[in-house]
Coordinates of C-alpha atoms in Angstrom, one line a residue:
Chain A
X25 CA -80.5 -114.4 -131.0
X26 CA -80.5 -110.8 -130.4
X27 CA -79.1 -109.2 -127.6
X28 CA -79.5 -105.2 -127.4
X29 CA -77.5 -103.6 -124.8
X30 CA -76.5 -99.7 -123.1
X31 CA -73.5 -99.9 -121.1
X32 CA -73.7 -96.1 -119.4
X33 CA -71.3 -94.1 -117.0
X34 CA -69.0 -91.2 -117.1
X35 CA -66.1 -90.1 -119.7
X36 CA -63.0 -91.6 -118.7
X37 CA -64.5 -95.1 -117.3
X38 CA -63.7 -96.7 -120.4
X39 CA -67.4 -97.7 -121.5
X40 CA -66.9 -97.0 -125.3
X41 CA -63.9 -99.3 -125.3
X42 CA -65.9 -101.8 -123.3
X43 CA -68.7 -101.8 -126.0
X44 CA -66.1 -102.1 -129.0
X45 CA -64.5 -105.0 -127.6
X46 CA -68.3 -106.8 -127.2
X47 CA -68.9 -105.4 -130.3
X48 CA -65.8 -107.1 -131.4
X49 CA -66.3 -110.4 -129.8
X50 CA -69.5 -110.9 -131.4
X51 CA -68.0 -110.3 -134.9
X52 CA -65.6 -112.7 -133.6
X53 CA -68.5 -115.6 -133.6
X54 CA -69.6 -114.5 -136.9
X55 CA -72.7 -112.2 -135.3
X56 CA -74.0 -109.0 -136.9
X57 CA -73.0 -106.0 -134.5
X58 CA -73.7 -102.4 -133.7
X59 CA -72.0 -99.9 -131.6
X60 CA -73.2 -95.9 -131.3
X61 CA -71.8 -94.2 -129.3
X62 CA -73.8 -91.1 -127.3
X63 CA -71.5 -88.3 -125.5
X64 CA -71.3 -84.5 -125.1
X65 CA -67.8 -82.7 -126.1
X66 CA -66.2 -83.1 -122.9
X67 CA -63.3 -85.8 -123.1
X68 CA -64.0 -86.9 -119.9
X69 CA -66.4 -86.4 -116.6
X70 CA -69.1 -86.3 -118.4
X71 CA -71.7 -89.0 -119.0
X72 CA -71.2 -91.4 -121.6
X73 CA -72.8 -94.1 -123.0
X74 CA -73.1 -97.0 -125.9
X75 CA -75.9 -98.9 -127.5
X76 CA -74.0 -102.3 -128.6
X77 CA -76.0 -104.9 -130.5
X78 CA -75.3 -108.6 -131.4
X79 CA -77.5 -110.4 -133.8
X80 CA -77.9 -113.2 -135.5
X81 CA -79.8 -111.3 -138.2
X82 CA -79.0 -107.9 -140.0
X83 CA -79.1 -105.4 -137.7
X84 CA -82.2 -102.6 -138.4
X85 CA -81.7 -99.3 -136.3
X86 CA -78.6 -98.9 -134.3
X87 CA -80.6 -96.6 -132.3
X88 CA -83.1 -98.4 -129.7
X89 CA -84.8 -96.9 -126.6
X90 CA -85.2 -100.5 -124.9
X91 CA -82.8 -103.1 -124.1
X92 CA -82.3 -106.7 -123.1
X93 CA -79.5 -105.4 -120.7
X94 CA -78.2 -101.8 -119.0
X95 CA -75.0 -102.0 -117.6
X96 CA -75.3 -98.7 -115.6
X97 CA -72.3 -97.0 -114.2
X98 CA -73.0 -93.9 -112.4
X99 CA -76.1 -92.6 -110.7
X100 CA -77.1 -89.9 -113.8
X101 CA -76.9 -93.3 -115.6
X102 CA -79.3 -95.5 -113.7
X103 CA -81.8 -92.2 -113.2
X104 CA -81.9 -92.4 -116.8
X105 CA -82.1 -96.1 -118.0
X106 CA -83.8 -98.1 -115.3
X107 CA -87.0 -97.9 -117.0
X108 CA -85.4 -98.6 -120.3
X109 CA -84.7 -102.1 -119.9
X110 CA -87.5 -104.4 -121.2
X111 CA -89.4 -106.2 -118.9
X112 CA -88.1 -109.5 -117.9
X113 CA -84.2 -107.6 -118.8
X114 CA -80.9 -107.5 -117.4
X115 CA -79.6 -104.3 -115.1
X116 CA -76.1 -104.6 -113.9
X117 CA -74.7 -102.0 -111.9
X118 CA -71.7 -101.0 -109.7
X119 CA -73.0 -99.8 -106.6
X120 CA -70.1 -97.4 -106.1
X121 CA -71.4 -93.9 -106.2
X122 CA -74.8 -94.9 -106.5
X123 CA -77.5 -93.5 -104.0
X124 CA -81.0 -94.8 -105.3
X125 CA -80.8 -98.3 -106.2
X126 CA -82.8 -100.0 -108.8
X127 CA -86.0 -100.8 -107.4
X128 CA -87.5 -102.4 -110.5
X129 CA -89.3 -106.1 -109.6
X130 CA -90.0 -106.7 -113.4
X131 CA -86.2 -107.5 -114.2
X132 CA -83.3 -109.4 -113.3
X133 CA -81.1 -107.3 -111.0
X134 CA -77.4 -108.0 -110.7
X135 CA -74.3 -106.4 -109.2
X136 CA -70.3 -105.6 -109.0
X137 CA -68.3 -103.9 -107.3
X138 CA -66.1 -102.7 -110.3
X139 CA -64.3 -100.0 -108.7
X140 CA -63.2 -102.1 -105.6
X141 CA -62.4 -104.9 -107.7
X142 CA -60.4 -103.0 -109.8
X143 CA -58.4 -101.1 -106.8
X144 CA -57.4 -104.7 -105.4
X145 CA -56.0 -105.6 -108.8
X146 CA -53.6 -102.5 -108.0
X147 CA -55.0 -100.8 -111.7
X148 CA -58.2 -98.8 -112.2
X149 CA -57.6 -98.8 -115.9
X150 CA -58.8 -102.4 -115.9
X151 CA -62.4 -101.4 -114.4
X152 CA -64.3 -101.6 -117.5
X153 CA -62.9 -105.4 -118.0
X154 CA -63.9 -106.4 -114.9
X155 CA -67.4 -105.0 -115.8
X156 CA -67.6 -106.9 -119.0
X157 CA -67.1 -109.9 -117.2
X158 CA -69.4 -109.5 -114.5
X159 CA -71.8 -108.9 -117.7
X160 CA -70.7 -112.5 -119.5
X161 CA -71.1 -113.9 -116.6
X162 CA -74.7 -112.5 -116.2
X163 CA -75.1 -112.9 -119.9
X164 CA -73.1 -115.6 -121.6
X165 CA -73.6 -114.6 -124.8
X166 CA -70.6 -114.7 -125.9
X167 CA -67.4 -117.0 -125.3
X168 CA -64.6 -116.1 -123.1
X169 CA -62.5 -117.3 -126.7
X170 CA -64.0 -114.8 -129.0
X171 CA -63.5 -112.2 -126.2
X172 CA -59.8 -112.7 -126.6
X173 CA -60.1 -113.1 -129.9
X174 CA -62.2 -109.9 -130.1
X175 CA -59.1 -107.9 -127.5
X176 CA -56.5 -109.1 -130.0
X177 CA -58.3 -107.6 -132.8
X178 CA -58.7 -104.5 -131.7
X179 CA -55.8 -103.8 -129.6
X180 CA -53.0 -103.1 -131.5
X181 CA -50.3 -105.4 -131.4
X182 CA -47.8 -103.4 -129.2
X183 CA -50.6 -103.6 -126.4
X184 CA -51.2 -107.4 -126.9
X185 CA -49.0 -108.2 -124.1
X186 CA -51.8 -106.8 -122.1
X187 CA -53.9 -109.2 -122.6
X188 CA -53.5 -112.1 -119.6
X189 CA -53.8 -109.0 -117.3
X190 CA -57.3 -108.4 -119.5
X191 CA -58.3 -111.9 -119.0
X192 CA -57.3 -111.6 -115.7
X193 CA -60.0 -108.8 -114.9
X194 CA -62.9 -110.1 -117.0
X195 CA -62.7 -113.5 -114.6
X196 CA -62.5 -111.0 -111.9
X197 CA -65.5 -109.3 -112.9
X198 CA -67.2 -113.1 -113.0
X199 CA -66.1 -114.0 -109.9
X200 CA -67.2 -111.1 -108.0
X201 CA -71.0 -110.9 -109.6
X202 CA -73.8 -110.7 -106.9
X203 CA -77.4 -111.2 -107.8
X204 CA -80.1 -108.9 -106.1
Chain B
X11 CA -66.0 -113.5 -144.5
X12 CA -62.9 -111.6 -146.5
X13 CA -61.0 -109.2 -144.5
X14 CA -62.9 -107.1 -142.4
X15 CA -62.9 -104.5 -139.4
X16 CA -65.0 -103.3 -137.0
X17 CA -65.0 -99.3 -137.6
X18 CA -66.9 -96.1 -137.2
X19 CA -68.7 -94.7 -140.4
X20 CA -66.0 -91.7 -140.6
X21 CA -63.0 -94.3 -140.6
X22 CA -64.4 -96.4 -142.9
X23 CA -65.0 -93.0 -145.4
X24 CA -61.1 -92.8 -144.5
X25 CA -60.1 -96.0 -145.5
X26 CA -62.6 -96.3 -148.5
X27 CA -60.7 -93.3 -150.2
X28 CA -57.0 -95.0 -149.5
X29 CA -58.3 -98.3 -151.0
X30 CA -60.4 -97.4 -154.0
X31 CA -56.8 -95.2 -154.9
X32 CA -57.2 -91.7 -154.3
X33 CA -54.3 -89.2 -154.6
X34 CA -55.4 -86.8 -152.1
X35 CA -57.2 -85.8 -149.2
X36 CA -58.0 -82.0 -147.9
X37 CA -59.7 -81.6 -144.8
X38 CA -60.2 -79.7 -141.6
X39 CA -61.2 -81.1 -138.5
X40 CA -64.8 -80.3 -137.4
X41 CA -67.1 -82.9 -134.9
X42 CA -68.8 -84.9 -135.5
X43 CA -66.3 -85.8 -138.9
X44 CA -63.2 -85.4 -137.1
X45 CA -62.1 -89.5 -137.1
X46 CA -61.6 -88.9 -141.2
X47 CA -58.8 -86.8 -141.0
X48 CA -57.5 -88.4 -137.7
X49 CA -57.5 -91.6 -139.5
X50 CA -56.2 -90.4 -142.1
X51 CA -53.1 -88.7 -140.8
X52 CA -52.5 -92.0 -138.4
X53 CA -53.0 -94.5 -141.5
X54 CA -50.3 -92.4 -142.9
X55 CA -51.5 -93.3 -146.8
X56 CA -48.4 -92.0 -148.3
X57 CA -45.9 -94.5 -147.1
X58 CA -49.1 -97.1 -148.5
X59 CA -50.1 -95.7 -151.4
X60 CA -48.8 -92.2 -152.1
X61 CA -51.6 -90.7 -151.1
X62 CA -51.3 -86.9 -149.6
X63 CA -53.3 -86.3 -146.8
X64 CA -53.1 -82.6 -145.7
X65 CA -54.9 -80.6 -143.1
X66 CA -55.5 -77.4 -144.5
X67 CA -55.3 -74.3 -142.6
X68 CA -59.3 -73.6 -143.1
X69 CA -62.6 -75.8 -145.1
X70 CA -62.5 -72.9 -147.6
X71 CA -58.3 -73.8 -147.8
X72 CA -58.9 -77.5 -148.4
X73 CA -61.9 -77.2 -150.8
X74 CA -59.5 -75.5 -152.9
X75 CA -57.0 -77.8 -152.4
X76 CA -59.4 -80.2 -154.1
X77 CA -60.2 -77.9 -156.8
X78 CA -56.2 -78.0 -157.9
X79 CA -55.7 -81.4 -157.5
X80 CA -59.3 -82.2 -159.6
X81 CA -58.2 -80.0 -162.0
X82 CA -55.1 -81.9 -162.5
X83 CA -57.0 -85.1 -163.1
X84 CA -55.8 -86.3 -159.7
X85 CA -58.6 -88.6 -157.7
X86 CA -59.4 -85.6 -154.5
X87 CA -61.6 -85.3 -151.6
X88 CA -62.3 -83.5 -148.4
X89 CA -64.6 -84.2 -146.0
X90 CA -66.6 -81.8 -142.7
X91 CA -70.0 -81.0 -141.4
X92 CA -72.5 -78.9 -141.6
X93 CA -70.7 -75.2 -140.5
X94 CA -67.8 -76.5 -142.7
X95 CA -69.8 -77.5 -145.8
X96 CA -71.1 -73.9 -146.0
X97 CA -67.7 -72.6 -146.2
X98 CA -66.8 -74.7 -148.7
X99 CA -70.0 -73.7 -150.9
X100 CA -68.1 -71.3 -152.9
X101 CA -65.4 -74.2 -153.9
X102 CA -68.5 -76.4 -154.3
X103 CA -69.9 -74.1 -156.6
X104 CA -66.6 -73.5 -158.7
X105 CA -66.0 -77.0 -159.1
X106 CA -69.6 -77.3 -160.7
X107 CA -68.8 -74.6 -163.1
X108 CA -65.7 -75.9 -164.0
X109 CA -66.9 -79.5 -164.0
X110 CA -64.4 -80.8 -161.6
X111 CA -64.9 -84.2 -160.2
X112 CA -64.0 -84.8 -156.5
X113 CA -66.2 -86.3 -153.4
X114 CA -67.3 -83.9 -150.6
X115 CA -68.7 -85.6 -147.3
X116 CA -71.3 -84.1 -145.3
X117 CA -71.2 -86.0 -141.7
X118 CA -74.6 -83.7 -140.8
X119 CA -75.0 -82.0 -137.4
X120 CA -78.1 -79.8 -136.1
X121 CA -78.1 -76.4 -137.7
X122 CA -78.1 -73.5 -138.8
X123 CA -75.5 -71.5 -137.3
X124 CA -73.3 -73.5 -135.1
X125 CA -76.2 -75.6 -133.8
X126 CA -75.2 -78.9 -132.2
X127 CA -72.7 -81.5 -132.6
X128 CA -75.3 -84.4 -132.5
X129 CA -76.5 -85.8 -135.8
X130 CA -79.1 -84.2 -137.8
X131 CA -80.3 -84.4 -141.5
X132 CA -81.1 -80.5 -142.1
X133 CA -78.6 -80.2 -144.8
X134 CA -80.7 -82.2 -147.1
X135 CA -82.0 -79.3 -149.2
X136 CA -78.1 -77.7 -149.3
X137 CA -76.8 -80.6 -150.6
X138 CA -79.8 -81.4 -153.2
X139 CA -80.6 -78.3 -154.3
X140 CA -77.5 -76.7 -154.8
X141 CA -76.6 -74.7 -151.8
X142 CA -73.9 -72.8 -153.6
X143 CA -75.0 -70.2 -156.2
X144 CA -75.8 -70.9 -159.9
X145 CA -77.6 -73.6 -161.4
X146 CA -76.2 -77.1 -160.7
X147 CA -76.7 -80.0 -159.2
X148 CA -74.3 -82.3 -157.2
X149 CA -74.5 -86.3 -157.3
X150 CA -75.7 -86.9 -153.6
X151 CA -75.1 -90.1 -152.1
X152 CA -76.8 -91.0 -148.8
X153 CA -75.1 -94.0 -147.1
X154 CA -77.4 -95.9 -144.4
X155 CA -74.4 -97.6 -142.6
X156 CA -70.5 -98.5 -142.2
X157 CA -70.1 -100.3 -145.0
X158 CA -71.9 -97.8 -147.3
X159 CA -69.4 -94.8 -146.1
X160 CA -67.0 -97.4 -147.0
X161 CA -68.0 -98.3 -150.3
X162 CA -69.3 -94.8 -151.4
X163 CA -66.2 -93.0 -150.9
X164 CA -64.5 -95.2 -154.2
X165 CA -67.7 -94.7 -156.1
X166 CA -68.4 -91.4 -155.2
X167 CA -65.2 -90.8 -156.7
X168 CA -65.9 -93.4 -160.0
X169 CA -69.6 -91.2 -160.0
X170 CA -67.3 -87.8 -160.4
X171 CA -64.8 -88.8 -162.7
X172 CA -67.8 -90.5 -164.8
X173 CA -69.7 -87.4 -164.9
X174 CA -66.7 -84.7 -164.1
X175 CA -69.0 -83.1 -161.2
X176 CA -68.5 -82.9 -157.5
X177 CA -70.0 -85.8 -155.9
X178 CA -71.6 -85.1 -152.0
X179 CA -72.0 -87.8 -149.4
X180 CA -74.7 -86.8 -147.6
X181 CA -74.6 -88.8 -144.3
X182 CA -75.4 -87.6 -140.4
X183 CA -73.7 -87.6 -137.2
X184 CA -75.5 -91.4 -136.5
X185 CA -73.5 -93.1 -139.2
X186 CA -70.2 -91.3 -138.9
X187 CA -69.9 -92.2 -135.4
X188 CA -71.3 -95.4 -135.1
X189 CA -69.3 -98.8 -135.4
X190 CA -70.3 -101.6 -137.2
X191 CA -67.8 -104.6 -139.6
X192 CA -66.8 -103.6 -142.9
X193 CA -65.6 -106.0 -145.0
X194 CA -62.8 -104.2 -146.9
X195 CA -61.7 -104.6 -150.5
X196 CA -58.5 -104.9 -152.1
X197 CA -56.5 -102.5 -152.6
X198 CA -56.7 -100.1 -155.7
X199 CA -53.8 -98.9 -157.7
X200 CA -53.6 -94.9 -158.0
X201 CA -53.2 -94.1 -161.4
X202 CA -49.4 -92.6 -162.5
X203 CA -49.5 -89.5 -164.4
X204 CA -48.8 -91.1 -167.8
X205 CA -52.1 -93.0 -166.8
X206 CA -54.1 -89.7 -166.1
X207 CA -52.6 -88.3 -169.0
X208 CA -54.0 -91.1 -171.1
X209 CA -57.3 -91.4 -169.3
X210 CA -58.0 -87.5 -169.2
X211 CA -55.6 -85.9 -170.9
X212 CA -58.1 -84.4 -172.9
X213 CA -59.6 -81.9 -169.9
X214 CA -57.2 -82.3 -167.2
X215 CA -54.6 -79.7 -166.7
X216 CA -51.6 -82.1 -166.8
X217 CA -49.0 -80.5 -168.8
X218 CA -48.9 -79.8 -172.7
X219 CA -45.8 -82.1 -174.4
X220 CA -47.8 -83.1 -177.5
X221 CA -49.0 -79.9 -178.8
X222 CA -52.3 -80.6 -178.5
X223 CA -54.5 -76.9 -177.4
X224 CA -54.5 -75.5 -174.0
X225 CA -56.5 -77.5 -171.6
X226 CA -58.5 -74.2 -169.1
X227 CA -60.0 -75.2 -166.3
X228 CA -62.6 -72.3 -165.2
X229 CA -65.6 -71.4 -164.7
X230 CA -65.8 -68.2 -165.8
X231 CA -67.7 -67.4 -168.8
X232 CA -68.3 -63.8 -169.6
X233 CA -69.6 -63.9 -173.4
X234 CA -73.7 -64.6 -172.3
X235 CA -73.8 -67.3 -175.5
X236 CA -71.0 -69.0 -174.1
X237 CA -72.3 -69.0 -170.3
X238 CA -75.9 -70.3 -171.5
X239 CA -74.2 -73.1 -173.9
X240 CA -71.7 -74.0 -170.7
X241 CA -75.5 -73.7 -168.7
X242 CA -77.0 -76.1 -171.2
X243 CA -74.1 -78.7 -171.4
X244 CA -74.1 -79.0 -167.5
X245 CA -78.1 -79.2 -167.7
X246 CA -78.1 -82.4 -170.4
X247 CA -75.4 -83.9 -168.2
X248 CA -77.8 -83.9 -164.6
X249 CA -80.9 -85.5 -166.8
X250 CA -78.1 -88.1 -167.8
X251 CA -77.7 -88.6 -164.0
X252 CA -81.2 -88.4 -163.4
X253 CA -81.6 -91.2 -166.0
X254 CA -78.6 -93.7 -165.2
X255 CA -77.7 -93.1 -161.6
X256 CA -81.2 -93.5 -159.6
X257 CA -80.4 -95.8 -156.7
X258 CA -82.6 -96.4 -153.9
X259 CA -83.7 -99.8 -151.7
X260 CA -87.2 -100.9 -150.7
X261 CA -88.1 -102.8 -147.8
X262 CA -91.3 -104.9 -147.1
X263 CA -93.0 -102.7 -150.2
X264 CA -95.2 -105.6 -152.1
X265 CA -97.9 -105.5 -150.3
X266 CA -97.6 -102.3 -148.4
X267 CA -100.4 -100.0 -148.0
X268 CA -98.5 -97.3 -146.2
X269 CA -95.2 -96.1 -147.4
X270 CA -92.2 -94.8 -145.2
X271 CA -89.6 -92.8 -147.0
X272 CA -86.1 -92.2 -145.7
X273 CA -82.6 -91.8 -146.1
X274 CA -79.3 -92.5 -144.0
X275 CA -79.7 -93.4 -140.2
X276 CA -83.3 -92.2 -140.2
X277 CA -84.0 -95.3 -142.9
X278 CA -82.2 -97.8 -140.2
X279 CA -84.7 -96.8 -137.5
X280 CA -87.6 -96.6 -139.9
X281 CA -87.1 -100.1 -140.9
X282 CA -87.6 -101.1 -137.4
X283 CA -90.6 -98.9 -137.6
X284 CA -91.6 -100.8 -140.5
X285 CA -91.4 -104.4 -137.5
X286 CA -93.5 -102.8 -135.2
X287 CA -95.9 -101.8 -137.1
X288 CA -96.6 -104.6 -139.1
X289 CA -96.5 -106.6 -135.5
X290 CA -99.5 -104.6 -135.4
X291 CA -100.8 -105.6 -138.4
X292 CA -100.4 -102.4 -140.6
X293 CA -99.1 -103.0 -143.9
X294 CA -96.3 -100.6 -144.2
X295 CA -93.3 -100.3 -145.9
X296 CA -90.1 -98.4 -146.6
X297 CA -88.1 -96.9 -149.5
X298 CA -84.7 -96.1 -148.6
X299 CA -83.4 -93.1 -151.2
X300 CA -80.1 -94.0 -151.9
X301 CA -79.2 -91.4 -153.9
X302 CA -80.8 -87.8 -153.2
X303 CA -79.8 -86.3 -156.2
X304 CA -80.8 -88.0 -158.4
X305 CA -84.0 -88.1 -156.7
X306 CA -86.5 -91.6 -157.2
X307 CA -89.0 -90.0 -158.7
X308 CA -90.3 -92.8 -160.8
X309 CA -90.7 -95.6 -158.0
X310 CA -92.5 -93.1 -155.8
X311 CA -94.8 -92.3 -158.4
X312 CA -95.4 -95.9 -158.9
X313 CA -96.0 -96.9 -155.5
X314 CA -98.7 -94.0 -154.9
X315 CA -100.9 -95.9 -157.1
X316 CA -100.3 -99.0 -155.1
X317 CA -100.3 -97.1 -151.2
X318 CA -102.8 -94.8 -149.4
X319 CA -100.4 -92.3 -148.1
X320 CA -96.5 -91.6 -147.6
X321 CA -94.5 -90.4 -144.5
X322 CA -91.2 -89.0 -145.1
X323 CA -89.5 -89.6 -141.9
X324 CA -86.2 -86.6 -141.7
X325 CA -84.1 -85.7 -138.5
X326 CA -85.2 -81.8 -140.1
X327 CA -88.1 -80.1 -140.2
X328 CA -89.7 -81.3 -143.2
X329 CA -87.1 -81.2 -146.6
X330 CA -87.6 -84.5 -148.3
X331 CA -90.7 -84.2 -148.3
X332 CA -90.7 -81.6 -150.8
X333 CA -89.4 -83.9 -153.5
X334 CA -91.4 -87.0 -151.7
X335 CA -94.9 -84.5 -152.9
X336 CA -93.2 -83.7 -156.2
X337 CA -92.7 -87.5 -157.0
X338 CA -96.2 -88.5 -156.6
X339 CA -97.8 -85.2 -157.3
X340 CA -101.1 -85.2 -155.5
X341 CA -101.8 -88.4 -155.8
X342 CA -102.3 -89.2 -152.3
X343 CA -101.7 -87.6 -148.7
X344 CA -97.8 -87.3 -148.1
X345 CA -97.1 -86.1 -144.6
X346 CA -93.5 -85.4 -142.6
X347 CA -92.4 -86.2 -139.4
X348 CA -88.5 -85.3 -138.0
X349 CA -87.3 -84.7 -135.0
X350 CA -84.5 -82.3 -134.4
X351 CA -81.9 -80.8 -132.5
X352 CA -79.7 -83.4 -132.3
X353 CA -82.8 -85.8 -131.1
X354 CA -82.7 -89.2 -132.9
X355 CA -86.6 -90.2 -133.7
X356 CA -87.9 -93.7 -132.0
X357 CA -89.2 -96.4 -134.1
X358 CA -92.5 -96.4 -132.0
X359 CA -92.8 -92.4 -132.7
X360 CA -92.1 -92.6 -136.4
X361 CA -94.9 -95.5 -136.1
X362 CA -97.2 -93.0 -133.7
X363 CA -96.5 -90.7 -136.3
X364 CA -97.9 -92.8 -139.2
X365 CA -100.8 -93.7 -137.4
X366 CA -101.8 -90.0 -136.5
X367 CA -100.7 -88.3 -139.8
X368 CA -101.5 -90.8 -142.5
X369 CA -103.8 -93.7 -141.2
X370 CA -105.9 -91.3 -139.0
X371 CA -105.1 -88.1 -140.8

């Protein structure tokens, strides 16, 4: 199994983060992974986005034009990677902020409302877990186990009393996925 | 699966230098290189290992850095891109002359001047063929993932003290940023001064209690005999390289009728070049220098009488190649393709590429 995925938005959304801990994950079930990252200088506001991979098989090129899944998180995003997912693909999005929706009838269309779900857990910091759920739900490629196992490794241990809030957002993010 | 960590290509450098024992680190931050020294200075090596880690006021500053602590015998780097590197030239240069050891990383952006911070391979001919003044070589090293920025930081630095030369690691923008697991070793022992002393006591400016001569560490020879015997010694020890230190990897190459030849990240998306292409039944395949200098001139050579034509795939405008003609000297059609700027070449344009320049051509 191979599963190639862009998870794009702005600085600041926490979409690098969200990679790594996918990234991490799949190490976490003893999968080849990738993560390359793609941003200007700014820190944040500007767009922002990762190329995470998960194979079964040694990984070739970290850098792919096409993917199995876009997890698109602003409208600069989804101008720019609609047309990159393969046919027969995944494109999640969170329709906050976006104008032109995806239009595409070659690909499996899916959707969450991040941002709201994140307000009603009282913390915006947790958006981009409540994302990567909606996207395991979508794509159960790996288990909720190595996700935790995956936060634990790369959170350092002061933050691990963070995690049941974590958890708490990716099954927030699962619950609240719509497909188009 | 040992112990292992999921890292970017410039933390992994980091770590790589902690573990295989170095004494000392030199750096100044520059993108896109910066995670060394940041990992560096929040890894805090000296309460690990004794390590110094020391941001130095300028790259020309921490080059020199390195050139004291080499000449010392101590186990140095430093580490910055492109603008940086051609600061440090000068120390580059000096450290040839004098035949200090020490590893220099290149994490390449798009050039010249300031250029871009996104990843590029145009330093290729300043690291291969010399850059600084005079004649010498440095031992390049061109690591095509995490692990390999990992694993040729400690012998980068084995390759220096081997030869007493600067070594360069010659990677890009793509595979210092990056993440992917590194399986890390165990930790390495730095050596005490009595153990220097021992090992290198015999060129290594570590203090004279046995009345043995002076040890001089320069690289300044003004009698012309002296200067072309120094030139000579330094000559006889790059054909020693050139004869023990070859490294490269070849991919999908016995029964290849087309040859792809590249190094660092452009060798990652050229081996998925190699997939599509042979999807479409053309016979190609890819050999992946792993060290620059020492170029694989041999192999190449070899493989013209087996192939119909080469493509040296470069994020640059054509620099490889150069050495890619040399190596099989007319034997058949070698062609270039890069992109540049900062733009990372698709595997279905490097295979466009072949198809135009080399099948078609």
């Amino acid at each position: 199994m191979t599963e190639e995925i862009i998870i794009a938005g702005f600085g600041g959304q926490g979409v690098l983060s969200m990679g790594k801990i996918l990234a991490y994950s799949g190490i976490m079930q003893e999968q080849e992974v990738s993560w390359m990252p793609s941003y200007g200088p700014e820190m944040r506001g500007g767009t922002a986005n990762v190329t995470v991979i998960l194979s079964d098989e040694k990984i070739a090129s970290p850098v792919i034009n096409n993917f199995d899944t876009c997890v698109i998180l602003n409208q600069q995003s989804m101008d720019k990677f609609e047309s990159a997912v393969k046919p027969g693909g995944y494109l999640l999005y969170d329709p906050n902020g976006i104008t032109k929706h995806p239009t595409r009838t070659d690909i499996k269309i899916y959707s969450i409302e991040g941002a709201k779900a994140a307000a009603e857990m009282g913390n915006t910091k947790v958006f981009n877990m409540i994302i990567l759920g909606a996207y395991l739900k979508m794509r159960p490629i790996v288990k909720m186990e190595n996700v935790i196992a995956g936060l634990k490794k790369s959170l350092p241990e002061r933050y691990h009393k963070l995690i049941p809030l974590n958890q708490e957002a990716l099954e927030k993010g699962m619950d609240n996925l719509v497909e188009k | 699966m040992g112990e292992f960590k999921l890292m970017k290509g410039n933390e992994a450098f980091a770590e790589g230098l902690i573990r295989s024992g170095a004494d000392g680190y030199f750096g100044y931050p520059i993108t896109p290189q910066s995670e060394v020294i940041e990992y560096l200075m929040a890894e805090e090596p000296h309460k690990r290992t004794g390590m110094v880690v020391l941001q130095a006021e300028s790259e020309v500053a921490a080059i020199n850095m390195v050139y004291g602590g080499a000449a010392t015998g101590k186990r140095v780097a430093t580490s910055s891109s492109s603008p940086g590197i051609s600061l440090k030239l000068e120390g580059i240069s000096y450290m040839a002359g004098a035949e200090l050891p020490g590893v220099i990383l290149n994490v390449v952006r798009g050039g010249p001047g300031l250029g871009t911070i996104q990843p590029s391979q145009a330093d290729y001919n300043q690291a291969v063929k010399g850059g600084g003044h005079g004649d010498y070589n440095l031992l390049v090293l061109a690591p095509a993932s995490v692990q390999e920025m990992y694993d040729f930081a400690g012998l980068g630095m084995e390759l220096a003290f081997k030869y007493r030369t600067p070594v360069m690691v010659l990677s890009d923008g793509v595979i210092g940023q990056m993440m992917e697991k590194v399986i890390l070793s165990e930790q390495v022992t730095r050596l005490t001064d009595e153990e220097i002393y021992a090992k290198y006591g015999d060129w290594a400016t570590v203090g004279r209690t046995n009345g043995r001569e002076r040890n001089i560490i320069t690289s300044l020879h003004l009698k012309s005999e002296k200067m072309e015997a120094h030139n000579h010694k330094l000559a006889a020890k790059y054909k020693e390289m050139a004869e023990e230190e070859i490294r490269f990897e070849e991919f999908e190459t016995e029964d290849a009728e087309y040859l792809l030849v590249a190094f660092g990240s452009s060798a990652r998306i050229s081996q998925n070049a190699v997939k599509i292409a042979r999807a479409k039944g053309i016979k190609v395949g890819l050999l992946r220098p792993i060290t620059l200098f020492p170029f694989p001139k041999a192999r190449l050579n070899e493989l013209a009488d087996q192939v119909k034509g080469m493509l040296s795939v470069e994020m640059n405008m054509g620099q490889m190649v150069d050495d890619v003609r040399l190596a099989v000297n007319g034997k058949i059609k070698v062609e270039h393709f890069g992109r540049v700027g900062g733009i990372i070449p698709t595997s279905d344009e490097i295979v466009e590429a072949l198809e135009q320049k080399i099948i078609g051509g």
